[in-house]
Amino acid sequence: MATILIVDDRPSNRAFLNALLGYTGHRLLEAEDGAQALALTRNHRPDLVITDILMPIMDGYELVQQIRLDPELRTTRIIFFSAVYAERETQAMAARCGVATVLPKPSDPHQILEAVNAELGVIEGTPPAPVAAPEERDRGLPFDLCARLTELERMCLALIGERRVETLAASFLDVARRVLHADCAALCLLDRGERNVRHLAAWALDPALLASHAQDETRLPGMLLRARAPLRLVEGDTYLGTLPSCHPGMGSFLGLQVHDLQHPHGWLYCARHPGAPAFTEEEERWATALAAQLAVAYENLNLYDVVQRHAAQLQLEALARADADVALRESQHRLELNRQVFDSTQEGIMMTDAEANIVAVNPAFEQITGYREADVLGLNPRILRSGRHDSAFYGSMWHCLESDGQWRGEIWNRRKNGEVYPERSSISAVRDEAGRLTAYVSVSTDLSALKAAHHQLDFLSNHDALTLLPNRSLFNDRLQQAIAAARQGDGQLALLLFNVDRLSRINDSLGHAAGDAVLREVARRVGDIAGPTDTLARLSGDEFVLLLTACHDNEDIILAARRLIDAIAQPHAVGGHDVVVTGSVGISIFPRDGNAAGELLKSADAALTDMKESGRNGFRFFKGEMNAHALRWLALETRLRRAIERSELALHYQPQISRVDGSVVGMEALLRWRSEEIGMVPPGDFIPLAEDTGLIHPIGEWVIRQACFQNKAWQNAGLPPVKVAVNVSANQFKAGSVSGIVRAALEESGLAPRYLEVELTESVMMGDSSVAEAQMAELRAMGVSLSLDDFGTGYSSLGYLSRFPLDKLKIDQTFVRNITTEQRSAAIAQATIALAQGLSLQVVAEGVETVGQRDFLGLIGCDVMQGYLYSRPLPAHEMGQLLAKGRVAV
């Protein structure tokens, strides 16, 4: 197995990665900053480093540079795992220092495991790591790990923005005594000078008892200020005798210094009453993690105080500058500007005499221009001329100074190193009481960063970030311009809409970074064959479009299409692999296939769809009969609208079985549609159609009502009562109508709320979470239970599980299908079950089809299963017969 080093300054992030990767069998190391990580890398030579970018002491970017400079470490595999920068900026940083894989925060567990396996070279399909014995799992993963992680996350959120030391200390002590199960706890924080106690706080103890010993390094707790490692003591230890005489007795003691790599911030300790279990090494590590998080929060609080003082100083300086401006307008000697404002302002200030010879400049001028004051004294400001303005520009400037006494505007100047830069300047003529000109004062602001930001923003708003090609918006503008020009000249245009065939295979096998590299190379190759007046754009995903403006006949278009397909088909070198992909092209021609931009794109898309359905790796011209497919879907929508009134919809029920005794413990209601005209319609065809057309709302209401009435009918017939689960779409939650529909269905059917379960997907929580949260709270108040379906296939996070009132998690069948053959599926399933048990949530595994899958799920703690191994979805009368039997034998 490999050695993996996890580097992150937030303990909660390190704990999450430890919990996920702990089941892979790899050896795991941790570091809280780049300096500590570099030392561990040199000592332990890890195979893979997963690091955040923005960290104290040494950030992730500098860490990677240091590793690359060491000949013995430069081949170490590294993954960036960060949410600080935009994706393009992070990718650029990674490329500069030789990092191939970048993971954003948050990332789903599947994506993290896939990236780790790709970096370590794990072969797809290798058997999963053996399942640890129950007692070994208990030792490796404490029963309250999830609770502790939740408390740690709660503390992190509470401390992030805390600006009062009293509240910070109270919040920390509350979490520390919960996480460490302490009977009493105390915390001492020093001031920034590290000489005096800034704040002393305690829980279940009077902090005044500790005041005399707080900084006494010969006694507890003051001696913790010089402790290099955590101090664990038990009853009878001599050190405990150095505590204040009035301190309550204790059976065990755990104390340590609160510090970062540069400064001690204080101490903390936790204690337990006599007879309570002694603190363990695991709890010592938790205490160290808590102290590290507190050190970061306290340093942030101190920095905030410094920033506040600086902000007040800057305000005073701004007021002083305003006063100085008034004094300059009223004073006979405007050159007697307050030196403090002159030196501290961020604008460049230049003063000249009446002959326009420089007599003084401030430090900001030196920083902006690169000229020292000694370099420019006595010289004319024309040394800054960029050459971009003609004599008329400067003539107008002097005219304003002579007539109005002031000139304001933007000007291009040149720095000492030759770089031309823009700045906004205000030049004033200074006159004495007699009206004689005595000096000129220029105040300038460097606009380089602002101009660059505006340019970058304008570029990104009109271009694709990955390929730097025009995006859909810019392409539509150019297409409309091309159509207008073609109409005037009676010309012809051609749209070549193309995509890369089966790019998902590359993403799945080599990673999304490899897929992105292929897309960039395709853009470069097609750009090389495009003419100077043609436009190549990326519309979305792997979909591109090439606009040909100089095509005189179909032969020109065919030649361009063949060159495009040949360019895509050339091998691509990606991550040491030669990858071959193909392209499919749909072609529409103006004015034959459409008179407007939207019509041409629609025609080209229809041609592209026909090409892909015919085998890919070729091109098709648009034909009118391609609209038949769209007409078929229109007819399907019409039939779906009549399905409820024609009683064509029905519910089938798939039982949920207890692995222990085979008893039916629940069921899931599944929608089926048999059309009178076209027969059975798969749910994969009509459910998306219902979502797009809004029909999901009346259909969803019908499903909830039907499930409630049917379940009540079974109970009235004397069958054992079980819970029925109903799937509710994200669109229904967005509409805010779910709770009202459920309440009405329960009241009309008479079904008790405890026998109804609402299943939702992660997309519900990713949207307007406040609306979803309110509806979920109403459902829980009614007594209806809630389950999270397809867990692990989206952006699952501890935040969702702790924030939303869920009762059950359902492991998606994509993980169950490969649980006995793929290590990452097994690891995700194990982590999901452990997480659910820690949060007191029930777990149901979907798609169980084999005895091997059943046995493996049982070994890792899942006791409720659903799938073809037990039963296919059954009509209502057959499900009633199964309820009468009460169990399924396998």
XYZ file of N, CA, C and O in Angstrom, residues 89-257:
676
model
N -7.413 29.696 -12.488
C -6.217 30.140 -11.773
C -5.532 28.963 -11.097
O -4.301 28.841 -11.118
N -6.327 28.059 -10.475
C -5.732 26.902 -9.810
C -5.048 25.994 -10.822
O -3.957 25.474 -10.587
N -5.675 25.789 -11.986
C -5.074 24.960 -13.025
C -3.763 25.569 -13.510
O -2.772 24.869 -13.745
N -3.740 26.912 -13.638
C -2.515 27.575 -14.088
C -1.401 27.406 -13.066
O -0.248 27.136 -13.410
N -1.724 27.578 -11.772
C -0.725 27.383 -10.722
C -0.212 25.944 -10.729
O 0.987 25.700 -10.580
N -1.155 24.997 -10.902
C -0.752 23.594 -10.914
C 0.177 23.299 -12.089
O 1.181 22.589 -11.944
N -0.146 23.854 -13.262
C 0.687 23.604 -14.437
C 2.096 24.165 -14.254
O 3.081 23.554 -14.679
N 2.213 25.338 -13.602
C 3.536 25.943 -13.422
C 4.435 25.118 -12.512
O 5.657 25.173 -12.642
N 3.865 24.378 -11.582
C 4.729 23.629 -10.663
C 4.613 22.127 -10.856
O 5.003 21.352 -9.990
N 4.045 21.692 -11.989
C 4.067 20.271 -12.314
C 3.057 19.438 -11.560
O 3.293 18.261 -11.306
N 1.890 20.021 -11.202
C 0.830 19.270 -10.534
C -0.245 18.950 -11.572
O -0.782 19.847 -12.212
N -0.552 17.645 -11.717
C -1.462 17.232 -12.783
C -2.920 17.242 -12.354
O -3.798 17.438 -13.170
N -3.214 17.041 -11.095
C -4.595 16.857 -10.635
C -4.986 17.983 -9.691
O -4.267 18.288 -8.743
N -6.153 18.598 -9.958
C -6.697 19.665 -9.109
C -8.119 19.278 -8.730
O -8.936 18.988 -9.598
N -8.412 19.235 -7.439
C -9.750 18.926 -6.935
C -10.337 20.168 -6.264
O -9.693 20.760 -5.403
N -11.553 20.573 -6.652
C -12.177 21.721 -5.973
C -12.833 21.286 -4.673
O -13.165 20.112 -4.491
N -13.024 22.225 -3.762
C -13.821 21.991 -2.553
C -15.195 22.632 -2.764
O -15.267 23.809 -3.111
N -16.329 21.866 -2.577
C -16.313 20.471 -2.170
C -16.174 19.539 -3.347
O -16.509 19.921 -4.476
N -15.710 18.289 -3.140
C -15.679 17.243 -4.156
C -16.379 16.022 -3.568
O -16.246 15.737 -2.375
N -17.089 15.280 -4.417
C -17.756 14.098 -3.903
C -16.728 12.991 -3.641
O -15.654 12.978 -4.233
N -17.025 12.052 -2.715
C -16.059 11.002 -2.358
C -15.601 10.192 -3.546
O -14.434 9.822 -3.651
N -16.517 9.915 -4.474
C -16.148 9.148 -5.663
C -15.051 9.865 -6.450
O -14.089 9.246 -6.899
N -15.189 11.180 -6.625
C -14.191 11.952 -7.379
C -12.844 11.960 -6.665
O -11.787 11.852 -7.290
N -12.855 12.072 -5.315
C -11.597 12.083 -4.563
C -10.886 10.745 -4.701
O -9.687 10.672 -4.988
N -11.628 9.651 -4.512
C -11.007 8.326 -4.618
C -10.496 8.076 -6.035
O -9.434 7.476 -6.232
N -11.259 8.533 -7.025
C -10.822 8.343 -8.403
C -9.522 9.093 -8.666
O -8.597 8.562 -9.290
N -9.403 10.329 -8.153
C -8.179 11.098 -8.342
C -7.000 10.441 -7.640
O -5.887 10.368 -8.177
N -7.212 9.961 -6.421
C -6.128 9.301 -5.670
C -5.663 8.052 -6.403
O -4.467 7.799 -6.568
N -6.634 7.239 -6.872
C -6.259 6.018 -7.584
C -5.535 6.323 -8.887
O -4.594 5.630 -9.279
N -5.971 7.396 -9.580
C -5.315 7.765 -10.829
C -3.870 8.183 -10.575
O -2.952 7.808 -11.326
N -3.618 8.961 -9.530
C -2.253 9.403 -9.222
C -1.367 8.233 -8.791
O -0.185 8.173 -9.104
N -1.953 7.290 -8.042
C -1.162 6.159 -7.549
C -1.075 5.027 -8.561
O -0.379 4.034 -8.328
N -1.843 5.148 -9.666
C -1.759 4.128 -10.699
C -2.527 2.880 -10.371
O -2.185 1.780 -10.813
N -3.624 2.990 -9.554
C -4.405 1.812 -9.204
C -5.177 1.342 -10.434
O -5.821 2.113 -11.121
N -5.137 0.059 -10.749
C -5.786 -0.504 -11.940
C -7.266 -0.700 -11.659
O -7.657 -1.197 -10.605
N -8.083 -0.274 -12.588
C -9.515 -0.439 -12.435
C -9.854 -1.923 -12.285
O -9.314 -2.779 -12.983
N -10.807 -2.229 -11.374
C -11.268 -3.586 -11.238
C -10.493 -4.431 -10.263
O -10.758 -5.613 -10.107
N -9.460 -3.904 -9.602
C -8.719 -4.687 -8.622
C -9.625 -4.990 -7.441
O -10.493 -4.220 -7.102
N -9.405 -6.152 -6.797
C -10.292 -6.526 -5.675
C -10.212 -5.510 -4.566
O -9.174 -4.909 -4.338
N -11.287 -5.300 -3.853
C -11.267 -4.340 -2.741
C -10.412 -4.837 -1.603
O -10.153 -6.030 -1.475
N -9.971 -3.895 -0.773
C -9.187 -4.270 0.393
C -10.045 -5.100 1.322
O -11.251 -4.932 1.413
N -9.444 -6.081 2.035
C -10.237 -6.925 2.948
C -10.902 -6.088 4.010
O -10.351 -5.101 4.484
N -12.081 -6.535 4.393
C -12.849 -5.808 5.407
C -12.260 -6.092 6.773
O -12.036 -7.245 7.138
N -12.000 -5.049 7.541
C -11.412 -5.229 8.860
C -12.413 -5.873 9.795
O -13.622 -5.744 9.641
N -11.875 -6.639 10.755
C -12.733 -7.242 11.784
C -13.432 -6.152 12.574
O -12.932 -5.036 12.677
N -14.609 -6.452 13.165
C -15.341 -5.403 13.905
C -14.516 -4.737 14.964
O -14.561 -3.533 15.123
N -13.725 -5.548 15.734
C -12.951 -4.902 16.791
C -11.870 -4.008 16.226
O -11.530 -2.973 16.802
N -11.305 -4.345 15.026
C -10.298 -3.487 14.419
C -10.922 -2.198 13.908
O -10.344 -1.121 14.027
N -12.111 -2.300 13.367
C -12.778 -1.075 12.931
C -13.090 -0.175 14.116
O -12.998 1.034 14.046
N -13.471 -0.775 15.235
C -13.785 0.036 16.405
C -12.564 0.786 16.892
O -12.644 1.926 17.337
N -11.374 0.110 16.821
C -10.168 0.805 17.248
C -9.788 1.898 16.260
O -9.284 2.949 16.640
N -9.946 1.670 14.942
C -9.538 2.647 13.938
C -10.497 3.803 13.795
O -10.114 4.901 13.453
N -11.771 3.540 14.065
C -12.785 4.585 13.874
C -13.643 4.666 15.125
O -14.509 3.840 15.333
N -13.384 5.653 16.013
C -14.154 5.757 17.262
C -15.638 5.839 16.987
O -16.073 6.418 15.984
N -16.411 5.279 17.944
C -17.860 5.244 17.727
C -18.449 6.623 17.590
O -19.452 6.822 16.954
N -17.790 7.646 18.177
C -18.355 8.995 18.123
C -17.565 9.897 17.183
O -17.555 11.100 17.358
N -16.881 9.303 16.165
C -16.086 10.132 15.247
C -16.949 11.170 14.555
O -16.598 12.338 14.504
N -18.107 10.728 14.038
C -18.952 11.671 13.303
C -19.460 12.770 14.227
O -19.538 13.938 13.838
N -19.808 12.381 15.475
C -20.256 13.412 16.417
C -19.139 14.403 16.692
O -19.353 15.609 16.749
N -17.905 13.873 16.856
C -16.788 14.789 17.105
C -16.513 15.677 15.896
O -16.230 16.863 16.033
N -16.592 15.076 14.696
C -16.391 15.891 13.490
C -17.445 16.987 13.391
O -17.162 18.121 13.001
N -18.691 16.626 13.745
C -19.763 17.626 13.715
C -19.483 18.752 14.700
O -19.642 19.935 14.394
N -19.045 18.389 15.922
C -18.718 19.410 16.912
C -17.554 20.273 16.428
O -17.546 21.501 16.600
N -16.540 19.605 15.805
C -15.394 20.356 15.297
C -15.806 21.309 14.197
O -15.368 22.467 14.153
N -16.696 20.835 13.300
C -17.166 21.712 12.222
C -17.977 22.867 12.796
O -17.840 24.011 12.369
N -18.815 22.568 13.810
C -19.594 23.633 14.440
C -18.682 24.669 15.081
O -18.918 25.873 14.975
N -17.606 24.190 15.723
C -16.681 25.134 16.350
C -15.983 25.993 15.297
O -15.823 27.203 15.476
N -15.559 25.356 14.188
C -14.881 26.110 13.130
C -15.771 27.228 12.611
O -15.330 28.365 12.426
N -17.061 26.893 12.365
C -17.988 27.908 11.861
C -18.193 29.018 12.892
O -18.325 30.193 12.546
N -18.230 28.630 14.190
C -18.447 29.638 15.226
C -17.254 30.552 15.396
O -17.397 31.739 15.686
N -16.024 30.002 15.203
C -14.830 30.785 15.465
C -14.369 31.620 14.280
O -13.594 32.559 14.451
N -14.849 31.259 13.058
C -14.327 31.931 11.858
C -14.492 33.448 11.950
O -13.554 34.209 11.750
N -15.687 33.888 12.263
C -15.938 35.335 12.246
C -15.999 35.957 13.625
O -16.450 37.089 13.754
N -15.543 35.224 14.665
C -15.653 35.762 16.014
C -14.634 36.877 16.253
O -13.460 36.726 15.929
N -15.093 37.983 16.782
C -14.219 39.148 16.994
C -14.118 39.526 18.477
O -13.484 40.516 18.801
N -14.749 38.770 19.380
C -14.647 39.040 20.807
C -13.980 37.847 21.469
O -14.412 36.703 21.324
N -12.917 38.118 22.235
C -12.147 37.034 22.828
C -12.977 36.267 23.845
O -12.820 35.055 24.005
N -13.924 36.947 24.552
C -14.734 36.254 25.543
C -15.626 35.203 24.882
O -15.721 34.058 25.359
N -16.291 35.591 23.781
C -17.167 34.649 23.088
C -16.366 33.532 22.441
O -16.770 32.366 22.429
N -15.197 33.867 21.870
C -14.329 32.858 21.261
C -13.940 31.803 22.293
O -14.002 30.596 22.036
N -13.515 32.248 23.489
C -13.091 31.306 24.521
C -14.256 30.446 24.984
O -14.112 29.229 25.170
N -15.433 31.050 25.182
C -16.596 30.291 25.651
C -17.014 29.246 24.624
O -17.313 28.095 24.977
N -17.044 29.630 23.334
C -17.415 28.677 22.279
C -16.428 27.519 22.224
O -16.808 26.359 22.090
N -15.140 27.851 22.347
C -14.128 26.798 22.270
C -14.244 25.835 23.439
O -14.187 24.605 23.269
N -14.393 26.365 24.666
C -14.477 25.484 25.833
C -15.705 24.578 25.744
O -15.646 23.402 26.135
N -16.816 25.097 25.226
C -18.024 24.286 25.109
C -17.784 23.086 24.198
O -18.167 21.964 24.511
N -17.107 23.308 23.055
C -16.832 22.208 22.125
C -15.767 21.287 22.696
O -15.852 20.053 22.593
N -14.713 21.846 23.318
C -13.615 21.022 23.834
C -14.107 20.037 24.880
O -13.748 18.855 24.860
N -14.945 20.502 25.815
C -15.387 19.576 26.863
C -16.351 18.529 26.304
O -16.426 17.413 26.811
N -17.078 18.864 25.179
C -17.941 17.855 24.543
C -17.095 16.815 23.806
O -17.306 15.613 23.939
N -16.140 17.297 22.997
C -15.333 16.376 22.183
C -14.475 15.480 23.060
O -14.302 14.291 22.783
N -13.918 16.039 24.162
C -13.004 15.281 25.010
C -13.708 14.683 26.226
O -13.047 14.122 27.101
N -15.037 14.830 26.319
C -15.800 14.266 27.434
C -15.198 14.685 28.777
O -14.923 13.859 29.657
N -14.919 15.965 28.947
C -14.260 16.466 30.143
C -15.292 16.909 31.177
O -16.379 17.388 30.841
N -14.911 16.741 32.462
C -15.757 17.212 33.553
C -15.482 18.665 33.891
O -16.324 19.362 34.456
N -14.271 19.138 33.581
C -13.969 20.559 33.709
C -12.883 20.915 32.708
O -12.128 20.039 32.259
N -12.815 22.188 32.334
C -11.848 22.627 31.332
C -11.504 24.088 31.611
O -12.319 24.840 32.160
N -10.275 24.467 31.225
C -9.835 25.848 31.422
C -8.974 26.280 30.250
O -8.326 25.457 29.590
N -8.975 27.598 29.975
C -8.272 28.150 28.826
C -7.662 29.488 29.232
O -8.316 30.322 29.863
N -6.391 29.696 28.869
C -5.694 30.960 29.109
C -5.173 31.477 27.779
O -4.513 30.734 27.039
N -5.458 32.735 27.447
C -4.983 33.354 26.214
C -4.142 34.581 26.588
O -4.569 35.424 27.391
N -2.924 34.654 25.980
C -2.023 35.766 26.240
C -2.281 36.905 25.260
O -2.857 36.699 24.189
N -1.799 38.121 25.625
C -1.910 39.232 24.689
C -0.846 39.087 23.609
O -0.007 38.183 23.645
N -0.844 39.998 22.628
C 0.085 39.877 21.511
C 1.543 40.009 21.948
O 2.442 39.494 21.293
N 1.797 40.679 23.076
C 3.165 40.788 23.570
C 3.638 39.543 24.292
O 4.815 39.449 24.673
N 2.728 38.564 24.519
C 3.042 37.288 25.156
C 3.546 37.469 26.590
O 4.232 36.595 27.140
N 3.220 38.587 27.209
C 3.688 38.845 28.573
C 2.575 38.806 29.597
O 2.820 38.477 30.761
N 1.389 39.155 29.199
C 0.277 39.262 30.135
C -0.887 38.391 29.687
O -1.045 38.096 28.488
N -1.692 38.001 30.667
C -2.893 37.221 30.369
C -3.963 38.171 29.830
O -4.307 39.154 30.477
N -4.429 37.847 28.622
C -5.504 38.664 28.036
C -6.874 38.180 28.508
O -7.764 38.980 28.784
N -7.033 36.857 28.597
C -8.341 36.336 29.002
C -8.145 34.973 29.641
O -7.362 34.150 29.164
N -8.863 34.722 30.747
C -8.818 33.457 31.459
C -10.258 32.973 31.589
O -11.114 33.686 32.125
N -10.538 31.768 31.079
C -11.912 31.253 31.081
C -11.881 29.801 31.545
O -10.882 29.099 31.399
N -13.003 29.345 32.100
C -13.089 27.959 32.572
C -14.523 27.488 32.494
O -15.464 28.296 32.456
N -14.665 26.166 32.433
C -15.993 25.526 32.461
C -16.044 24.594 33.665
O -15.132 23.794 33.895
N -17.123 24.716 34.471
C -17.295 23.936 35.706
C -16.187 24.252 36.710
O -15.789 23.397 37.499
N -15.639 25.446 36.629
C -14.519 25.819 37.496
C -14.445 27.341 37.533
O -14.672 28.008 36.516
N -14.129 27.911 38.710
C -13.987 29.357 38.831
C -12.621 29.767 38.273
O -11.577 29.343 38.804
N -12.568 30.554 37.168
C -11.266 30.920 36.593
C -10.394 31.716 37.549
O -9.174 31.727 37.417
N -10.996 32.373 38.560
C -10.197 33.153 39.506
C -9.251 32.251 40.300
O -8.196 32.701 40.771
N -9.593 30.953 40.427
C -8.724 30.027 41.156
C -7.386 29.834 40.456
O -6.391 29.466 41.088
N -7.360 30.071 39.152
C -6.164 29.782 38.355
C -5.317 31.016 38.098
O -4.249 30.920 37.502
N -5.782 32.202 38.515
C -5.107 33.444 38.140
C -3.664 33.475 38.642
O -2.742 33.888 37.920
N -3.433 33.013 39.869
C -2.077 33.110 40.435
C -1.091 32.167 39.762
O 0.114 32.403 39.766
N -1.588 31.070 39.157
C -0.705 30.077 38.531
C -0.696 30.185 37.013
O -0.051 29.375 36.352
N -1.434 31.148 36.450
C -1.637 31.176 34.996
C -0.334 31.317 34.237
O -0.180 30.752 33.144
N 0.660 32.072 34.754
C 1.931 32.275 34.052
C 3.122 31.766 34.867
O 4.265 32.027 34.514
N 2.852 31.032 35.930
C 3.925 30.450 36.743
C 4.388 29.158 36.073
O 3.712 28.124 36.135
N 5.545 29.211 35.410
C 5.998 28.079 34.606
C 6.553 26.937 35.455
O 7.015 25.926 34.931
N 6.545 27.087 36.776
C 6.995 25.997 37.656
C 5.819 25.193 38.187
O 6.025 24.191 38.874
N 4.605 25.646 37.935
C 3.418 24.973 38.451
C 2.383 24.826 37.347
O 2.396 25.547 36.354
N 1.486 23.872 37.568
C 0.339 23.752 36.684
C -0.699 24.803 37.062
O -0.841 25.126 38.253
N -1.400 25.375 36.091
C -1.295 25.071 34.664
C -0.279 25.934 33.922
O -0.132 25.838 32.717
N 0.418 26.857 34.624
C 1.330 27.781 33.954
C 2.470 27.076 33.244
O 2.981 27.552 32.223
N 2.911 25.899 33.758
C 4.038 25.212 33.125
C 3.694 24.729 31.714
O 4.577 24.378 30.937
N 2.382 24.713 31.370
C 2.002 24.326 30.001
C 2.518 25.321 28.973
O 2.610 25.002 27.779
N 2.855 26.562 29.397
C 3.348 27.569 28.456
C 4.695 27.175 27.859
O 5.079 27.668 26.797
N 5.441 26.302 28.543
C 6.724 25.860 27.979
C 6.695 24.385 27.571
O 7.739 23.800 27.269
N 5.504 23.767 27.625
C 5.386 22.355 27.248
C 5.519 22.201 25.741
O 4.845 22.891 24.980
N 6.394 21.312 25.308
C 6.592 21.068 23.869
C 5.656 20.005 23.323
O 5.590 19.811 22.120
N 4.988 19.291 24.218
C 4.073 18.229 23.791
C 2.921 18.194 24.779
O 3.029 18.696 25.902
N 1.789 17.627 24.404
C 0.666 17.512 25.329
C 1.064 16.748 26.584
O 1.891 15.836 26.557
N 0.449 17.126 27.716
C 0.771 16.539 29.008
C -0.449 15.768 29.492
O -1.506 16.335 29.734
N -0.281 14.418 29.599
C -1.363 13.560 30.095
C -0.963 13.029 31.463
O 0.083 12.388 31.604
N -1.788 13.296 32.481
C -1.485 12.887 33.844
C -2.668 12.120 34.416
O -3.816 12.309 34.004
N -2.374 11.255 35.386
C -3.423 10.509 36.077
C -3.322 10.785 37.562
O -2.328 11.338 38.052
N -4.339 10.408 38.289
C -4.409 10.679 39.717
C -3.177 10.134 40.436
O -2.741 9.001 40.185
N -2.589 10.963 41.304
C -1.395 10.571 42.036
C -0.117 11.134 41.447
O 0.941 11.088 42.091
N -0.153 11.658 40.204
C 1.049 12.218 39.600
C 1.470 13.467 40.388
O 0.640 14.282 40.814
N 2.807 13.619 40.582
C 3.322 14.728 41.393
C 2.993 16.080 40.791
O 2.832 17.069 41.515
N 2.922 16.156 39.449
C 2.626 17.441 38.828
C 1.256 17.959 39.230
O 1.031 19.167 39.329
N 0.302 17.038 39.458
C -1.033 17.486 39.831
C -1.013 18.200 41.184
O -1.880 19.018 41.494
N 0.013 17.911 41.993
C 0.117 18.578 43.276
C 0.500 20.039 43.176
O 0.429 20.777 44.167
N 0.954 20.490 41.964
C 1.335 21.893 41.794
C 0.157 22.766 41.413
O 0.314 23.976 41.243
N -1.033 22.189 41.212
C -2.219 22.987 40.931
C -2.590 23.824 42.159
O -2.179 23.507 43.282
N -3.348 24.901 42.006
C -3.785 25.681 43.160
C -4.447 24.784 44.197
O -5.166 23.833 43.860
N -4.209 25.065 45.458
C -4.668 24.195 46.542
C -6.189 24.054 46.585
O -6.706 23.031 47.015
N -6.891 25.075 46.115
C -8.349 25.016 46.154
C -8.953 24.407 44.884
O -10.164 24.432 44.690
N -8.109 23.897 44.002
C -8.593 23.294 42.748
C -9.308 21.973 43.057
O -8.811 21.178 43.858
N -10.455 21.715 42.467
C -11.158 20.442 42.704
C -10.274 19.252 42.330
O -9.438 19.334 41.437
N -10.480 18.123 43.034
C -9.716 16.920 42.738
C -10.045 16.362 41.364
O -11.123 16.594 40.815
N -9.099 15.635 40.787
C -9.311 15.090 39.447
C -8.637 13.729 39.329
O -7.630 13.450 39.993
N -9.217 12.896 38.456
C -8.659 11.569 38.235
C -7.707 11.516 37.067
O -6.812 10.678 37.013
N -7.904 12.383 36.058
C -7.001 12.423 34.902
C -6.965 13.846 34.371
O -7.917 14.613 34.546
N -5.844 14.187 33.690
C -5.569 15.559 33.253
C -4.944 15.505 31.878
O -4.087 14.661 31.602
N -5.394 16.385 30.984
C -4.824 16.509 29.635
C -4.648 17.993 29.349
O -5.615 18.740 29.275
N -3.389 18.441 29.226
C -3.113 19.848 28.983
C -2.076 20.041 27.905
O -1.248 19.152 27.645
N -2.089 21.184 27.234
C -1.133 21.473 26.179
C -1.075 22.971 25.923
O -1.957 23.724 26.338
N -0.013 23.349 25.236
C 0.190 24.746 24.871
C -0.616 25.080 23.619
O -0.691 24.277 22.687
